[in-house]
Amino acid sequence: MPDIRTLGEFIVEKQNDFPHASGELSSLLGSIKLAAKIVNREINKAGLVDITGAVGSENVQGEEQQKLDLYANDKFKAALEARDQVCGVASEEEDEAVAFNKELNRNAKYVVLMDPLDGSSNIDVNVSVGTIFSIYRRISPKGTPPTQEDFLQPGHRQVAAGYVIYGSSTMLVYTTGNGIHGFTYDPSLGVFCLSHENMRIPENGSIYSINEGNYIRFPEGVKKYIKYCQEDAPEDNRPYTSRYIGSLVSDFHRNLLKGGIYLYPSTAAHPNGKLRLLYECNPMAFLIEQAGGLASDGENRIMDIKPTELHQRVPFFVGSTKMVRQVEDFLKEYPEQQ
Ligand code: AHG
Ligand code: MN
Ligand code: MN
């Protein structure tokens, strides 16, 4: 028998490191694992059955919803509700937070925030997409429905966070605050197997990921940073390589393994950037810090921001420590005119 460690075994092993762990978080992660397998199965059929394309509706943020956005949202919600460890969910695809009504759920201690399908506009063209999740302990008392306060906690209070990448292989990457670990899905066994234990992002990198088509609308500091990335300075590995997939999960995953930075700054059209603090930025910030990198809004640590609304957006710079610091320096040097 090869020495395979499955995600399920690994979670239990790590749970045993905490003497008073009750197994509730392990069970919660188990439901995410299950929903990921179901969504993975469906995504693999894209093109064969009628699951690609838009449904004709928009989410609360005015973005066109894809069939698979709603499918993934339903599957993750259902899996989370079924295991009774979660009292409510907030999702990019839901206008309001959803409270689970069963008594067992009302007595549960966790809330989950998620982007069920990230990069969904890539589905129709067979490019990698993902799911992002973020887990908090509720603040409101058990036995009552969750409140806004439970969902609007700063990122540093996250208990766990992770993503699934449906790529050339499917992987689940997560952290509970003790490093970040990656598991590759073996479809023949139907299990996620430990493949990337304790990942560390290089302190410096030579990849930058940004939608450069928006260049004209970027803040001056970001424009200057892009020019810096493109300068001819071989001793510093510059010019850097530009890579942009358009799925945060995929861009983040590549940069995590190779070293690099992902940028989604404010633009004239999106003064707070495009990415969502609660569903995208906070979980990715927790993961990157656990891997030794940084996540910033250009000035502040992402996980220190106190959220004020569910679908809040924030400029986002995430990746290798030196690169994130460098962008912050450029933004400081070239402040925007008010
Ligand atoms: P989502 O599909 O969940 O709406 O997220 C898309 C996000 C992110 O994944 C990606 O990096 C970014 O939007 C791409 O935006 P642009 O097309 O503006 O570059
Ligand atoms: Mn997204
Ligand atoms: Mn999405």
Tab-separated table of C-alpha atoms and ligand atoms in Angstrom:
chain	number	residue	atom	x	y	z
A	1	MET	CA	0.000	0.000	0.000
A	2	PRO	CA	1.461	3.438	-0.872
A	3	ASP	CA	1.711	5.861	2.029
A	4	ILE	CA	-1.376	7.947	1.294
A	5	ARG	CA	-2.735	10.384	3.830
A	6	THR	CA	-6.262	11.480	3.046
A	7	LEU	CA	-7.780	14.833	3.896
A	8	GLY	CA	-10.170	13.132	6.316
A	9	GLU	CA	-7.316	11.415	8.190
A	10	PHE	CA	-5.240	14.583	8.229
A	11	ILE	CA	-8.079	16.652	9.701
A	12	VAL	CA	-8.594	14.115	12.500
A	13	GLU	CA	-4.846	13.934	13.127
A	14	LYS	CA	-4.658	17.724	13.465
A	15	GLN	CA	-7.770	17.778	15.634
A	16	ASN	CA	-5.977	15.500	18.099
A	17	ASP	CA	-3.365	18.266	18.558
A	18	PHE	CA	-6.044	20.228	20.425
A	19	PRO	CA	-6.898	18.412	23.680
A	20	HIS	CA	-10.445	19.810	23.966
A	21	ALA	CA	-11.390	19.689	20.305
A	22	SER	CA	-14.948	18.468	19.928
A	23	GLY	CA	-14.755	17.341	16.303
A	24	GLU	CA	-17.289	19.929	15.155
A	25	LEU	CA	-14.800	21.776	12.937
A	26	SER	CA	-13.597	18.474	11.487
A	27	SER	CA	-17.153	17.575	10.627
A	28	LEU	CA	-17.689	21.021	9.078
A	29	LEU	CA	-14.589	20.602	6.908
A	30	GLY	CA	-15.955	17.205	5.952
A	31	SER	CA	-19.078	18.817	4.533
A	32	ILE	CA	-16.974	21.236	2.480
A	33	LYS	CA	-14.998	18.269	1.167
A	34	LEU	CA	-18.200	16.539	0.107
A	35	ALA	CA	-19.664	19.584	-1.642
A	36	ALA	CA	-16.318	20.117	-3.422
A	37	LYS	CA	-16.511	16.591	-4.845
A	38	ILE	CA	-20.051	17.153	-6.077
A	39	VAL	CA	-19.209	20.485	-7.717
A	40	ASN	CA	-16.057	18.962	-9.202
A	41	ARG	CA	-18.095	16.172	-10.769
A	42	GLU	CA	-20.468	18.681	-12.329
A	43	ILE	CA	-17.737	21.010	-13.592
A	44	ASN	CA	-16.048	18.079	-15.297
A	45	LYS	CA	-19.172	17.613	-17.388
A	46	ALA	CA	-19.243	21.233	-18.587
A	47	GLY	CA	-19.742	21.176	-22.336
A	48	LEU	CA	-21.449	17.768	-22.304
A	49	VAL	CA	-24.583	18.693	-20.418
A	50	ASP	CA	-26.456	21.959	-20.225
A	51	ILE	CA	-24.691	23.527	-17.270
A	52	THR	CA	-22.643	26.291	-18.850
A	53	GLY	CA	-23.786	29.821	-19.602
A	54	ALA	CA	-25.753	32.470	-17.783
A	55	VAL	CA	-29.115	31.970	-16.086
A	56	GLY	CA	-30.359	35.428	-16.985
A	57	SER	CA	-30.348	36.802	-13.432
A	58	GLU	CA	-27.922	39.054	-11.569
A	59	ASN	CA	-26.611	38.751	-8.029
A	60	VAL	CA	-27.028	41.573	-5.521
A	61	GLN	CA	-23.775	43.095	-6.798
A	62	GLY	CA	-25.182	43.384	-10.327
A	63	GLU	CA	-23.075	40.555	-11.744
A	64	GLU	CA	-24.558	38.100	-14.191
A	65	GLN	CA	-25.094	34.727	-12.507
A	66	GLN	CA	-23.890	31.590	-14.253
A	67	LYS	CA	-25.715	28.278	-13.939
A	68	LEU	CA	-22.758	26.823	-12.094
A	69	ASP	CA	-22.640	29.783	-9.664
A	70	LEU	CA	-26.083	28.807	-8.452
A	71	TYR	CA	-25.416	25.084	-8.594
A	72	ALA	CA	-22.274	25.423	-6.470
A	73	ASN	CA	-24.051	27.774	-4.077
A	74	ASP	CA	-26.880	25.253	-3.566
A	75	LYS	CA	-24.562	22.274	-3.076
A	76	PHE	CA	-22.323	23.996	-0.537
A	77	LYS	CA	-25.305	25.349	1.369
A	78	ALA	CA	-26.996	21.955	1.441
A	79	ALA	CA	-23.839	20.137	2.583
A	80	LEU	CA	-23.209	22.691	5.333
A	81	GLU	CA	-26.778	22.530	6.580
A	82	ALA	CA	-26.867	18.730	6.580
A	83	ARG	CA	-23.939	18.275	8.986
A	84	ASP	CA	-25.455	20.525	11.684
A	85	GLN	CA	-22.213	22.351	12.559
A	86	VAL	CA	-23.177	25.644	10.927
A	87	CYS	CA	-25.937	28.068	11.987
A	88	GLY	CA	-25.802	30.234	8.874
A	89	VAL	CA	-24.066	31.044	5.628
A	90	ALA	CA	-23.273	34.247	3.756
A	91	SER	CA	-22.523	33.876	0.077
A	92	GLU	CA	-21.589	36.044	-2.858
A	93	GLU	CA	-24.674	34.645	-4.588
A	94	GLU	CA	-27.159	35.455	-1.799
A	95	ASP	CA	-28.549	38.950	-1.142
A	96	GLU	CA	-28.679	38.383	2.608
A	97	ALA	CA	-27.080	35.935	5.009
A	98	VAL	CA	-29.012	32.661	5.217
A	99	ALA	CA	-29.952	31.282	8.654
A	100	PHE	CA	-30.435	27.530	8.952
A	101	ASN	CA	-33.630	26.836	10.856
A	102	LYS	CA	-33.266	23.269	12.127
A	103	GLU	CA	-32.763	23.175	15.871
A	104	LEU	CA	-29.419	21.405	15.584
A	105	ASN	CA	-28.208	24.144	13.261
A	106	ARG	CA	-29.476	26.875	15.549
A	107	ASN	CA	-27.352	25.323	18.289
A	108	ALA	CA	-24.257	25.186	16.087
A	109	LYS	CA	-21.301	27.450	16.796
A	110	TYR	CA	-19.950	28.289	13.331
A	111	VAL	CA	-20.873	30.549	10.424
A	112	VAL	CA	-19.444	30.111	6.924
A	113	LEU	CA	-18.850	32.791	4.296
A	114	MET	CA	-18.161	31.730	0.744
A	115	ASP	CA	-17.615	32.469	-2.902
A	116	PRO	CA	-19.138	29.223	-4.219
A	117	LEU	CA	-17.697	29.612	-7.687
A	118	ASP	CA	-14.817	31.977	-8.265
A	119	GLY	CA	-13.869	32.929	-11.807
A	120	SER	CA	-17.187	31.641	-13.101
A	121	SER	CA	-16.915	33.532	-16.380
A	122	ASN	CA	-14.084	31.090	-17.185
A	123	ILE	CA	-16.310	28.009	-17.032
A	124	ASP	CA	-17.548	28.180	-20.611
A	125	VAL	CA	-13.993	28.234	-21.966
A	126	ASN	CA	-12.597	25.354	-19.888
A	127	VAL	CA	-10.331	27.459	-17.671
A	128	SER	CA	-9.741	26.704	-13.981
A	129	VAL	CA	-12.232	27.998	-11.440
A	130	GLY	CA	-12.504	27.637	-7.675
A	131	THR	CA	-14.500	27.825	-4.449
A	132	ILE	CA	-13.393	29.972	-1.507
A	133	PHE	CA	-14.585	29.526	2.091
A	134	SER	CA	-14.087	31.212	5.426
A	135	ILE	CA	-15.201	29.965	8.860
A	136	TYR	CA	-15.870	31.973	12.046
A	137	ARG	CA	-17.134	31.165	15.499
A	138	ARG	CA	-20.471	32.924	16.004
A	139	ILE	CA	-20.764	35.794	18.482
A	140	SER	CA	-24.515	35.543	19.056
A	141	PRO	CA	-25.691	32.954	21.585
A	142	LYS	CA	-26.283	29.370	20.498
A	143	GLY	CA	-29.933	28.486	20.032
A	144	THR	CA	-30.770	31.789	18.302
A	145	PRO	CA	-30.560	32.673	14.611
A	146	PRO	CA	-27.179	34.150	13.565
A	147	THR	CA	-26.954	37.946	13.398
A	148	GLN	CA	-25.133	40.423	11.134
A	149	GLU	CA	-22.454	40.686	13.809
A	150	ASP	CA	-21.561	37.015	13.334
A	151	PHE	CA	-20.822	37.613	9.656
A	152	LEU	CA	-19.126	41.012	9.929
A	153	GLN	CA	-16.097	39.923	11.945
A	154	PRO	CA	-12.582	41.022	10.970
A	155	GLY	CA	-10.536	38.415	9.129
A	156	HIS	CA	-8.122	37.837	12.005
A	157	ARG	CA	-10.944	36.071	13.827
A	158	GLN	CA	-11.223	33.345	11.184
A	159	VAL	CA	-11.054	29.828	12.592
A	160	ALA	CA	-10.337	28.247	9.224
A	161	ALA	CA	-10.275	29.193	5.564
A	162	GLY	CA	-9.495	27.548	2.287
A	163	TYR	CA	-10.214	27.068	-1.363
A	164	VAL	CA	-10.868	24.362	-3.869
A	165	ILE	CA	-9.266	24.727	-7.280
A	166	TYR	CA	-10.913	22.848	-10.126
A	167	GLY	CA	-7.893	22.848	-12.398
A	168	SER	CA	-5.760	20.404	-14.342
A	169	SER	CA	-6.234	18.464	-11.141
A	170	THR	CA	-8.647	19.348	-8.353
A	171	MET	CA	-7.114	20.457	-5.082
A	172	LEU	CA	-8.384	21.517	-1.686
A	173	VAL	CA	-6.120	23.882	0.249
A	174	TYR	CA	-6.941	24.947	3.797
A	175	THR	CA	-5.631	26.371	7.031
A	176	THR	CA	-6.830	26.320	10.612
A	177	GLY	CA	-4.001	28.621	11.665
A	178	ASN	CA	-1.280	25.969	11.771
A	179	GLY	CA	0.202	26.280	8.316
A	180	ILE	CA	-1.477	25.735	4.972
A	181	HIS	CA	-1.911	22.310	3.463
A	182	GLY	CA	-2.922	21.108	0.019
A	183	PHE	CA	-4.707	17.894	-0.998
A	184	THR	CA	-5.036	16.632	-4.544
A	185	TYR	CA	-8.198	14.798	-5.543
A	186	ASP	CA	-7.758	11.259	-6.816
A	187	PRO	CA	-10.916	10.648	-8.848
A	188	SER	CA	-10.325	6.899	-9.021
A	189	LEU	CA	-10.382	6.661	-5.215
A	190	GLY	CA	-12.787	9.543	-4.631
A	191	VAL	CA	-10.508	11.024	-1.975
A	192	PHE	CA	-8.335	14.079	-1.488
A	193	CYS	CA	-4.748	12.960	-0.754
A	194	LEU	CA	-2.154	15.063	1.041
A	195	SER	CA	0.210	16.373	-1.641
A	196	HIS	CA	1.436	19.768	-0.380
A	197	GLU	CA	2.067	19.827	3.363
A	198	ASN	CA	2.938	23.157	4.957
A	199	MET	CA	3.311	25.273	1.828
A	200	ARG	CA	5.492	28.396	2.024
A	201	ILE	CA	5.374	31.217	-0.513
A	202	PRO	CA	8.822	32.499	-1.561
A	203	GLU	CA	9.588	35.818	0.128
A	204	ASN	CA	10.153	37.395	-3.259
A	205	GLY	CA	8.898	36.391	-6.677
A	206	SER	CA	8.961	37.393	-10.312
A	207	ILE	CA	5.331	37.006	-11.381
A	208	TYR	CA	2.777	39.822	-11.283
A	209	SER	CA	-0.928	39.188	-11.920
A	210	ILE	CA	-3.239	42.071	-12.752
A	211	ASN	CA	-5.870	42.922	-15.346
A	212	GLU	CA	-3.622	45.330	-17.213
A	213	GLY	CA	-6.417	46.275	-19.606
A	214	ASN	CA	-7.590	48.611	-16.850
A	215	TYR	CA	-4.177	50.330	-16.655
A	216	ILE	CA	-5.455	53.779	-17.573
A	217	ARG	CA	-7.832	53.697	-14.587
A	218	PHE	CA	-5.334	52.527	-11.961
A	219	PRO	CA	-4.024	54.720	-9.148
A	220	GLU	CA	-0.702	56.386	-9.955
A	221	GLY	CA	1.210	54.198	-7.456
A	222	VAL	CA	-0.002	51.006	-9.155
A	223	LYS	CA	0.916	52.357	-12.603
A	224	LYS	CA	4.404	53.109	-11.326
A	225	TYR	CA	4.682	49.634	-9.772
A	226	ILE	CA	3.718	48.003	-13.086
A	227	LYS	CA	6.405	50.011	-14.868
A	228	TYR	CA	8.859	48.918	-12.155
A	229	CYS	CA	7.908	45.250	-12.815
A	230	GLN	CA	8.629	45.781	-16.498
A	231	GLU	CA	12.016	47.476	-16.083
A	232	ASP	CA	15.119	45.772	-17.376
A	233	ALA	CA	17.024	44.871	-14.178
A	234	PRO	CA	18.391	41.310	-14.599
A	235	GLU	CA	20.125	41.377	-11.185
A	236	ASP	CA	16.621	41.643	-9.692
A	237	ASN	CA	14.952	39.158	-12.094
A	238	ARG	CA	13.173	42.018	-13.846
A	239	PRO	CA	11.334	42.328	-16.121
A	240	TYR	CA	8.949	40.094	-14.220
A	241	THR	CA	6.583	37.673	-15.914
A	242	SER	CA	2.961	38.738	-16.290
A	243	ARG	CA	0.342	36.021	-15.676
A	244	TYR	CA	-3.390	36.650	-15.288
A	245	ILE	CA	-6.027	33.940	-15.490
A	246	GLY	CA	-9.024	35.920	-14.256
A	247	SER	CA	-9.845	33.388	-11.527
A	248	LEU	CA	-8.463	34.677	-8.238
A	249	VAL	CA	-8.121	31.130	-6.915
A	250	SER	CA	-5.991	30.043	-9.861
A	251	ASP	CA	-3.829	33.159	-9.923
A	252	PHE	CA	-3.362	32.936	-6.168
A	253	HIS	CA	-2.489	29.230	-6.273
A	254	ARG	CA	0.182	29.678	-8.932
A	255	ASN	CA	1.739	32.635	-7.138
A	256	LEU	CA	1.684	30.752	-3.839
A	257	LEU	CA	3.712	27.915	-5.337
A	258	LYS	CA	6.066	30.028	-7.438
A	259	GLY	CA	6.271	33.387	-5.687
A	260	GLY	CA	4.466	36.425	-7.051
A	261	ILE	CA	1.837	39.042	-6.446
A	262	TYR	CA	-1.844	39.353	-7.386
A	263	LEU	CA	-3.263	42.874	-7.608
A	264	TYR	CA	-6.848	44.105	-7.894
A	265	PRO	CA	-6.585	47.833	-7.151
A	266	SER	CA	-9.286	50.465	-7.131
A	267	THR	CA	-10.208	51.663	-10.593
A	268	ALA	CA	-12.324	54.564	-11.764
A	269	ALA	CA	-15.205	52.119	-12.308
A	270	HIS	CA	-14.643	50.277	-9.000
A	271	PRO	CA	-13.359	52.769	-6.398
A	272	ASN	CA	-13.023	49.951	-3.837
A	273	GLY	CA	-11.695	47.423	-6.306
A	274	LYS	CA	-13.795	44.474	-7.354
A	275	LEU	CA	-13.022	41.708	-4.911
A	276	ARG	CA	-15.147	41.034	-1.869
A	277	LEU	CA	-13.613	41.403	1.558
A	278	LEU	CA	-15.605	38.636	3.227
A	279	TYR	CA	-15.821	35.962	0.543
A	280	GLU	CA	-12.515	36.407	-1.281
A	281	CYS	CA	-9.975	38.683	0.416
A	282	ASN	CA	-10.164	37.569	4.058
A	283	PRO	CA	-9.865	33.833	3.395
A	284	MET	CA	-7.019	34.378	0.923
A	285	ALA	CA	-5.337	36.727	3.410
A	286	PHE	CA	-5.479	34.087	6.165
A	287	LEU	CA	-4.025	31.480	3.801
A	288	ILE	CA	-1.221	33.688	2.493
A	289	GLU	CA	-0.148	34.784	5.973
A	290	GLN	CA	-0.045	31.150	7.027
A	291	ALA	CA	2.235	30.538	4.049
A	292	GLY	CA	4.543	33.413	5.070
A	293	GLY	CA	3.183	36.055	2.659
A	294	LEU	CA	1.092	39.208	3.016
A	295	ALA	CA	-2.317	40.596	2.043
A	296	SER	CA	-2.977	44.328	2.015
A	297	ASP	CA	-5.511	46.860	0.731
A	298	GLY	CA	-2.536	49.011	-0.249
A	299	GLU	CA	-2.178	50.483	3.209
A	300	ASN	CA	-3.633	48.165	5.833
A	301	ARG	CA	-3.493	44.483	6.621
A	302	ILE	CA	-6.617	42.951	5.082
A	303	MET	CA	-7.429	40.885	8.173
A	304	ASP	CA	-7.517	43.998	10.393
A	305	ILE	CA	-10.296	45.691	8.428
A	306	LYS	CA	-13.572	45.853	10.344
A	307	PRO	CA	-16.276	44.939	7.809
A	308	THR	CA	-19.353	47.131	7.642
A	309	GLU	CA	-21.421	45.247	5.080
A	310	LEU	CA	-21.690	41.755	3.689
A	311	HIS	CA	-20.815	42.430	0.074
A	312	GLN	CA	-18.140	45.033	0.818
A	313	ARG	CA	-15.336	45.339	-1.721
A	314	VAL	CA	-11.748	46.260	-1.068
A	315	PRO	CA	-8.575	46.845	-3.132
A	316	PHE	CA	-6.455	43.710	-2.849
A	317	PHE	CA	-2.716	43.054	-3.046
A	318	VAL	CA	-1.651	39.558	-2.047
A	319	GLY	CA	1.424	37.402	-2.379
A	320	SER	CA	5.146	37.392	-1.627
A	321	THR	CA	6.037	39.652	1.291
A	322	LYS	CA	8.626	41.773	-0.498
A	323	MET	CA	6.367	42.385	-3.482
A	324	VAL	CA	3.358	43.434	-1.398
A	325	ARG	CA	5.528	45.803	0.641
A	326	GLN	CA	6.897	47.257	-2.573
A	327	VAL	CA	3.421	48.102	-3.914
A	328	GLU	CA	2.551	49.689	-0.570
A	329	ASP	CA	5.684	51.838	-0.886
A	330	PHE	CA	4.711	52.955	-4.387
A	331	LEU	CA	1.176	53.813	-3.238
A	332	LYS	CA	2.614	55.865	-0.379
A	333	GLU	CA	5.016	57.644	-2.675
A	334	TYR	CA	2.304	58.532	-5.210
A	335	PRO	CA	-0.819	59.320	-3.199
A	336	GLU	CA	-4.027	59.944	-5.128
A	337	GLN	CA	-5.193	63.537	-5.513
A	338	GLN	CA	-8.558	63.946	-3.781
B	1	AHG	P1	-16.360	35.780	-9.373
B	1	AHG	O1	-16.355	34.860	-10.555
B	1	AHG	O2	-16.552	35.061	-8.077
B	1	AHG	O3	-17.289	36.956	-9.544
B	1	AHG	O4	-14.885	36.389	-9.195
B	1	AHG	C1	-14.212	36.924	-10.282
B	1	AHG	C2	-13.090	37.758	-9.729
B	1	AHG	C3	-11.784	37.015	-9.527
B	1	AHG	O5	-11.835	35.651	-9.476
B	1	AHG	C4	-10.943	37.453	-10.696
B	1	AHG	O6	-9.601	37.486	-10.357
B	1	AHG	C5	-11.485	38.795	-11.023
B	1	AHG	O7	-12.830	38.775	-10.674
B	1	AHG	C6	-11.361	39.100	-12.470
B	1	AHG	O8	-11.848	40.368	-12.705
B	1	AHG	P2	-11.557	41.140	-14.069
B	1	AHG	O9	-12.305	40.417	-15.129
B	1	AHG	O10	-12.086	42.527	-13.811
B	1	AHG	O11	-10.074	41.146	-14.277
B	2	MN	MN	-14.792	35.400	-6.951
B	3	MN	MN	-18.171	33.782	-7.514
